[in-house]
């Protein structure tokens, strides 16, 4: 079973996250140490592994990275009641930041005003993923990665 099916995600959504995070570069490493196609920080990937039972390993390998990232996206979508913008913001900026924004800024559960996201990098990430996702869905483009 491919990751999008297993974690009940649209394949185009998973592809959009990968495209924005790493441009499909398996060896991508960010300035904060996020690794692989889904740009997972090792500490977060270890937590995902503990919570999900998915084996932790070399995050530069898509067969390790994508299941961990896909599980995490499903977790975040469930946590934020299916809200794509909040889940993506949490994927990029962390759950703690998004929970704080929801509380202090009194964001509703149906929040969708990307411009209100306080971190410029996160705001841009959410915008790029949603645009890419819309484009991929319209054109049914598929990558070779097992999404």
Coordinates of N, CA and C in Angstrom, one line a residue:
X1 N 0.9 -1.2 0.0 CA 0.0 0.0 0.0 C 0.9 1.2 0.0
X2 N 0.6 2.2 -0.9 CA 1.4 3.4 -0.9 C 1.0 4.3 0.3
X3 N 1.9 5.2 0.6 CA 1.8 6.0 1.8 C 0.5 6.9 1.8
X4 N 0.2 7.4 0.7 CA -1.0 8.3 0.7 C -2.3 7.5 1.0
X5 N -2.4 6.3 0.5 CA -3.5 5.4 0.9 C -3.5 5.0 2.3
X6 N -2.3 4.6 2.8 CA -2.2 4.1 4.1 C -2.5 5.1 5.2
X7 N -2.2 6.4 4.9 CA -2.4 7.5 5.9 C -3.6 8.4 5.5
X8 N -4.3 7.9 4.5 CA -5.6 8.6 4.1 C -5.3 10.1 3.7
X9 N -4.3 10.2 2.8 CA -3.9 11.5 2.3 C -4.1 11.5 0.8
X10 N -4.4 12.6 0.2 CA -4.4 12.7 -1.3 C -3.0 12.6 -1.7
X11 N -2.7 11.8 -2.7 CA -1.3 11.7 -3.2 C -0.7 13.1 -3.6
X12 N -1.6 13.9 -4.2 CA -1.1 15.2 -4.7 C -0.7 16.1 -3.5
X13 N -1.4 15.9 -2.3 CA -1.1 16.7 -1.1 C 0.3 16.3 -0.7
X14 N 0.6 15.0 -0.6 CA 1.9 14.5 -0.2 C 3.0 15.0 -1.1
X15 N 2.7 14.9 -2.4 CA 3.6 15.4 -3.4 C 3.9 16.9 -3.3
X16 N 2.9 17.6 -3.0 CA 3.0 19.1 -2.8 C 3.9 19.4 -1.7
X17 N 3.8 18.7 -0.6 CA 4.6 18.9 0.6 C 6.1 18.6 0.2
X18 N 6.3 17.5 -0.4 CA 7.6 17.1 -0.8 C 8.3 18.1 -1.8
X19 N 7.5 18.5 -2.8 CA 8.0 19.4 -3.8 C 8.4 20.7 -3.1
X20 N 7.6 21.2 -2.2 CA 8.0 22.5 -1.5 C 9.1 22.3 -0.5
X21 N 9.1 21.2 0.3 CA 10.1 21.0 1.3 C 11.5 20.8 0.7
X22 N 11.5 19.9 -0.4 CA 12.9 19.5 -0.8 C 13.1 19.5 -2.3
X23 N 12.0 19.8 -3.1 CA 12.0 19.7 -4.5 C 12.5 18.3 -4.9
X24 N 12.0 17.3 -4.1 CA 12.2 15.9 -4.4 C 13.7 15.5 -4.2
X25 N 14.5 16.3 -3.5 CA 15.9 16.0 -3.2 C 16.0 15.1 -2.0
X26 N 16.4 13.9 -2.2 CA 16.5 12.9 -1.1 C 17.6 13.4 -0.1
X27 N 18.6 14.1 -0.5 CA 19.7 14.4 0.3 C 19.6 15.9 0.9
X28 N 18.5 16.5 0.7 CA 18.3 17.8 1.2 C 18.4 17.9 2.7
X29 N 19.1 18.9 3.2 CA 19.3 19.2 4.6 C 19.1 20.7 4.8
X30 N 18.2 21.1 5.7 CA 17.9 22.5 5.9 C 18.9 23.1 6.9
X31 N 18.8 24.4 7.0 CA 19.6 25.2 7.9 C 19.3 24.8 9.4
X32 N 18.2 24.2 9.7 CA 17.9 23.8 11.1 C 18.1 22.3 11.3
X33 N 18.6 21.6 10.2 CA 18.9 20.2 10.3 C 17.8 19.2 9.9
X34 N 16.8 19.8 9.3 CA 15.7 18.9 8.7 C 16.3 18.1 7.5
X35 N 15.9 16.9 7.4 CA 16.6 16.0 6.4 C 15.6 15.3 5.5
X36 N 16.0 15.1 4.3 CA 15.3 14.3 3.3 C 14.2 15.0 2.6
X37 N 13.4 14.2 1.8 CA 12.4 14.7 0.9 C 11.3 15.4 1.7
X38 N 11.0 15.0 2.9 CA 9.9 15.6 3.7 C 10.5 16.5 4.8
X39 N 11.8 16.7 4.8 CA 12.5 17.7 5.7 C 12.0 17.4 7.1
X40 N 12.4 16.3 7.6 CA 12.1 15.9 9.0 C 13.2 16.2 9.9
X41 N 13.0 16.9 11.0 CA 14.0 17.1 12.0 C 14.2 15.8 12.7
X42 N 15.4 15.3 13.0 CA 15.6 14.0 13.6 C 14.8 13.8 14.9
X43 N 14.8 14.8 15.7 CA 14.0 14.7 17.0 C 12.5 14.4 16.8
X44 N 12.0 15.2 15.8 CA 10.6 15.0 15.5 C 10.4 13.6 14.8
X45 N 11.3 13.2 14.0 CA 11.2 11.9 13.3 C 11.2 10.7 14.4
X46 N 12.1 10.9 15.4 CA 12.1 9.9 16.4 C 10.8 9.8 17.2
X47 N 10.2 11.0 17.5 CA 8.9 11.0 18.2 C 7.9 10.4 17.3
X48 N 7.9 10.7 16.0 CA 6.9 10.0 15.1 C 7.1 8.5 15.2
X49 N 8.3 8.1 15.1 CA 8.6 6.6 15.1 C 8.0 6.0 16.4
X50 N 8.3 6.6 17.5 CA 7.8 6.1 18.8 C 6.3 6.1 18.9
X51 N 5.6 7.1 18.4 CA 4.2 7.2 18.4 C 3.5 6.3 17.4
X52 N 4.1 6.1 16.2 CA 3.5 5.4 15.1 C 3.9 3.9 15.0
X53 N 5.1 3.6 15.5 CA 5.6 2.3 15.3 C 6.4 2.1 14.0
X54 N 6.5 3.2 13.2 CA 7.2 3.1 12.0 C 8.7 3.2 12.3
X55 N 9.5 2.3 11.7 CA 10.9 2.3 12.1 C 11.6 3.6 11.7
X56 N 12.5 4.0 12.6 CA 13.3 5.2 12.4 C 14.6 4.7 11.8
X57 N 15.1 5.5 10.8 CA 16.4 5.1 10.2 C 17.0 6.3 9.5
X58 N 17.7 6.0 8.4 CA 18.4 7.1 7.6 C 17.3 7.9 6.9
X59 N 17.1 9.2 7.4 CA 16.1 10.1 6.9 C 16.3 10.5 5.5
X60 N 17.5 10.2 4.9 CA 17.8 10.6 3.5 C 17.2 9.5 2.6
X61 N 16.7 8.4 3.1 CA 16.1 7.4 2.3 C 14.6 7.6 2.3
X62 N 14.0 7.8 1.1 CA 12.6 8.1 0.9 C 11.7 7.0 1.6
X63 N 12.2 5.8 1.5 CA 11.4 4.7 2.1 C 11.3 4.8 3.6
X64 N 12.1 5.5 4.2 CA 12.1 5.8 5.7 C 11.4 7.2 5.9
X65 N 11.8 8.2 5.2 CA 11.3 9.5 5.3 C 9.9 9.7 5.0
X66 N 9.4 9.2 3.9 CA 8.0 9.5 3.5 C 7.0 8.8 4.4
X67 N 7.1 7.6 4.8 CA 6.1 7.1 5.8 C 6.1 7.9 7.1
X68 N 7.2 8.3 7.6 CA 7.2 9.1 8.8 C 6.5 10.4 8.6
X69 N 6.9 11.1 7.5 CA 6.3 12.4 7.2 C 4.8 12.3 6.9
X70 N 4.4 11.2 6.2 CA 3.0 11.0 5.8 C 2.2 10.7 7.1
X71 N 2.7 9.9 8.0 CA 2.0 9.7 9.3 C 1.8 11.0 10.0
X72 N 2.9 11.8 10.1 CA 2.8 13.1 10.8 C 1.8 14.0 10.2
X73 N 1.7 14.1 8.9 CA 0.7 14.9 8.3 C -0.7 14.5 8.6
X74 N -0.9 13.2 8.6 CA -2.2 12.6 9.0 C -2.5 13.0 10.5
X75 N -1.5 12.8 11.3 CA -1.6 13.2 12.7 C -2.0 14.6 12.9
X76 N -1.4 15.5 12.2 CA -1.7 16.9 12.3 C -3.0 17.3 11.7
X77 N -3.4 16.7 10.6 CA -4.7 16.9 10.0 C -5.8 16.5 11.0
X78 N -5.6 15.3 11.7 CA -6.6 14.9 12.7 C -6.6 15.8 13.9
X79 N -5.4 16.2 14.3 CA -5.3 17.1 15.5 C -6.0 18.5 15.2
X80 N -5.9 19.0 14.0 CA -6.6 20.3 13.7 C -7.9 20.1 12.9
X81 N -8.5 19.0 13.1 CA -9.9 18.7 12.6 C -9.9 18.9 11.0
X82 N -8.9 18.4 10.4 CA -8.8 18.4 8.9 C -8.5 19.8 8.3
X83 N -8.1 20.7 9.2 CA -7.7 22.1 8.7 C -6.4 22.0 8.0
X84 N -6.3 22.2 6.7 CA -5.1 22.1 5.9 C -4.1 23.1 6.3
X85 N -4.6 24.4 6.4 CA -3.6 25.5 6.8 C -3.0 25.3 8.1
X86 N -3.8 24.9 9.1 CA -3.2 24.7 10.5 C -2.3 23.5 10.5
X87 N -2.6 22.4 9.8 CA -1.8 21.3 9.8 C -0.4 21.6 9.1
X88 N -0.5 22.3 8.0 CA 0.7 22.7 7.3 C 1.6 23.6 8.1
X89 N 0.9 24.6 8.8 CA 1.7 25.5 9.7 C 2.4 24.7 10.8
X90 N 1.7 23.8 11.4 CA 2.3 23.0 12.4 C 3.4 22.1 11.9
X91 N 3.3 21.6 10.7 CA 4.3 20.8 10.1 C 5.6 21.6 9.9
X92 N 5.4 22.9 9.6 CA 6.6 23.7 9.4 C 7.1 24.4 10.6
X93 N 6.2 25.0 11.4 CA 6.6 25.8 12.6 C 6.5 25.0 13.9
X94 N 5.9 23.9 13.9 CA 5.7 23.1 15.1 C 4.3 23.2 15.7
X95 N 3.9 22.1 16.3 CA 2.6 22.1 17.0 C 2.4 23.1 18.1
X96 N 3.5 23.3 18.9 CA 3.4 24.2 20.0 C 3.1 25.6 19.5
X97 N 3.8 26.1 18.5 CA 3.6 27.4 17.9 C 2.1 27.6 17.5
X98 N 1.6 26.6 16.7 CA 0.3 26.7 16.2 C -0.7 26.7 17.3
X99 N -0.5 25.8 18.3 CA -1.5 25.8 19.4 C -1.5 27.1 20.2
X100 N -0.3 27.7 20.3 CA -0.2 29.1 20.9 C -1.0 30.1 20.1
X101 N -0.8 30.1 18.8 CA -1.5 31.0 17.9 C -3.0 30.9 18.0
X102 N -3.4 29.6 18.0 CA -4.9 29.4 18.1 C -5.4 30.0 19.4
X103 N -4.7 29.8 20.5 CA -5.1 30.3 21.8 C -5.0 31.8 21.9
X104 N -3.8 32.4 21.6 CA -3.6 33.8 21.8 C -4.2 34.7 20.8
X105 N -4.3 34.2 19.6 CA -4.9 35.0 18.5 C -6.4 34.6 18.3
X106 N -6.8 33.7 19.0 CA -8.2 33.2 19.0 C -8.6 32.8 17.5
X107 N -7.7 32.0 16.9 CA -8.0 31.5 15.6 C -9.1 30.5 15.7
X108 N -10.1 30.5 14.8 CA -11.2 29.5 14.8 C -10.6 28.2 14.2
X109 N -11.3 27.1 14.4 CA -10.9 25.8 13.9 C -11.0 25.8 12.4
X110 N -11.7 26.7 11.8 CA -11.8 26.7 10.3 C -10.9 27.8 9.8
X111 N -9.8 28.2 10.5 CA -8.9 29.2 10.1 C -8.4 28.9 8.7
X112 N -8.3 30.0 7.9 CA -7.7 29.8 6.6 C -7.0 31.1 6.1
X113 N -6.9 32.1 6.9 CA -6.2 33.4 6.5 C -4.7 33.2 6.7
X114 N -4.1 32.7 5.6 CA -2.6 32.4 5.7 C -1.8 33.7 6.0
X115 N -2.3 34.9 5.7 CA -1.6 36.1 5.9 C -1.5 36.4 7.4
X116 N -2.3 35.8 8.3 CA -2.2 36.0 9.7 C -1.1 35.1 10.4
X117 N -0.5 34.2 9.6 CA 0.5 33.3 10.2 C 1.7 34.2 10.5
X118 N 2.2 34.3 11.8 CA 3.2 35.2 12.2 C 4.6 35.0 11.6
X119 N 5.0 33.7 11.3 CA 6.3 33.4 10.8 C 6.3 33.5 9.3
X120 N 7.1 34.4 8.7 CA 7.1 34.6 7.3 C 7.5 33.3 6.5
X121 N 8.4 32.5 7.0 CA 8.8 31.2 6.4 C 7.6 30.3 6.4
X122 N 6.9 30.2 7.5 CA 5.7 29.3 7.6 C 4.6 29.8 6.7
X123 N 4.4 31.1 6.7 CA 3.3 31.7 5.9 C 3.6 31.3 4.4
X124 N 4.8 31.5 4.0 CA 5.2 31.1 2.6 C 5.1 29.6 2.3
X125 N 5.5 28.8 3.3 CA 5.4 27.4 3.1 C 3.9 26.9 2.9
X126 N 3.1 27.4 3.8 CA 1.6 27.1 3.7 C 1.1 27.5 2.3
X127 N 1.4 28.7 1.9 CA 0.9 29.3 0.6 C 1.5 28.4 -0.5
X128 N 2.7 28.1 -0.5 CA 3.3 27.3 -1.6 C 2.8 25.9 -1.7
X129 N 2.6 25.3 -0.6 CA 2.0 23.9 -0.6 C 0.6 23.9 -1.1
X130 N -0.2 24.9 -0.6 CA -1.6 24.9 -1.1 C -1.7 25.2 -2.6
X131 N -0.9 26.1 -3.1 CA -0.9 26.4 -4.5 C -0.4 25.2 -5.3
X132 N 0.7 24.5 -4.8 CA 1.2 23.3 -5.5 C 0.1 22.2 -5.5
X133 N -0.5 22.0 -4.3 CA -1.5 21.0 -4.2 C -2.7 21.2 -5.2
X134 N -3.1 22.4 -5.3 CA -4.2 22.8 -6.2 C -3.8 22.5 -7.6
X135 N -2.5 22.9 -8.0 CA -2.0 22.7 -9.3 C -1.9 21.2 -9.6
X136 N -1.4 20.4 -8.7 CA -1.2 19.0 -8.9 C -2.6 18.3 -9.1
X137 N -3.5 18.7 -8.3 CA -4.9 18.1 -8.4 C -5.5 18.4 -9.7
X138 N -5.3 19.6 -10.2 CA -5.8 20.0 -11.5 C -5.2 19.3 -12.7
X139 N -3.9 19.0 -12.5 CA -3.1 18.4 -13.6 C -2.8 16.9 -13.4
X140 N -3.2 16.3 -12.3 CA -3.0 14.9 -12.0 C -1.6 14.5 -12.2
X141 N -0.6 15.3 -11.8 CA 0.8 15.0 -12.0 C 1.2 14.1 -10.9
X142 N 2.0 13.1 -11.3 CA 2.5 12.1 -10.3 C 4.0 12.1 -10.3
X143 N 4.6 11.9 -9.1 CA 6.1 11.8 -9.0 C 6.4 10.3 -9.1
X144 N 7.7 10.0 -9.2 CA 8.1 8.6 -9.1 C 8.3 8.1 -7.7
X145 N 8.3 9.0 -6.7 CA 8.4 8.6 -5.3 C 7.1 7.9 -4.9
X146 N 7.2 7.0 -4.0 CA 6.0 6.2 -3.5 C 5.3 7.1 -2.5
X147 N 4.4 7.9 -3.0 CA 3.6 8.8 -2.2 C 2.3 8.1 -1.8

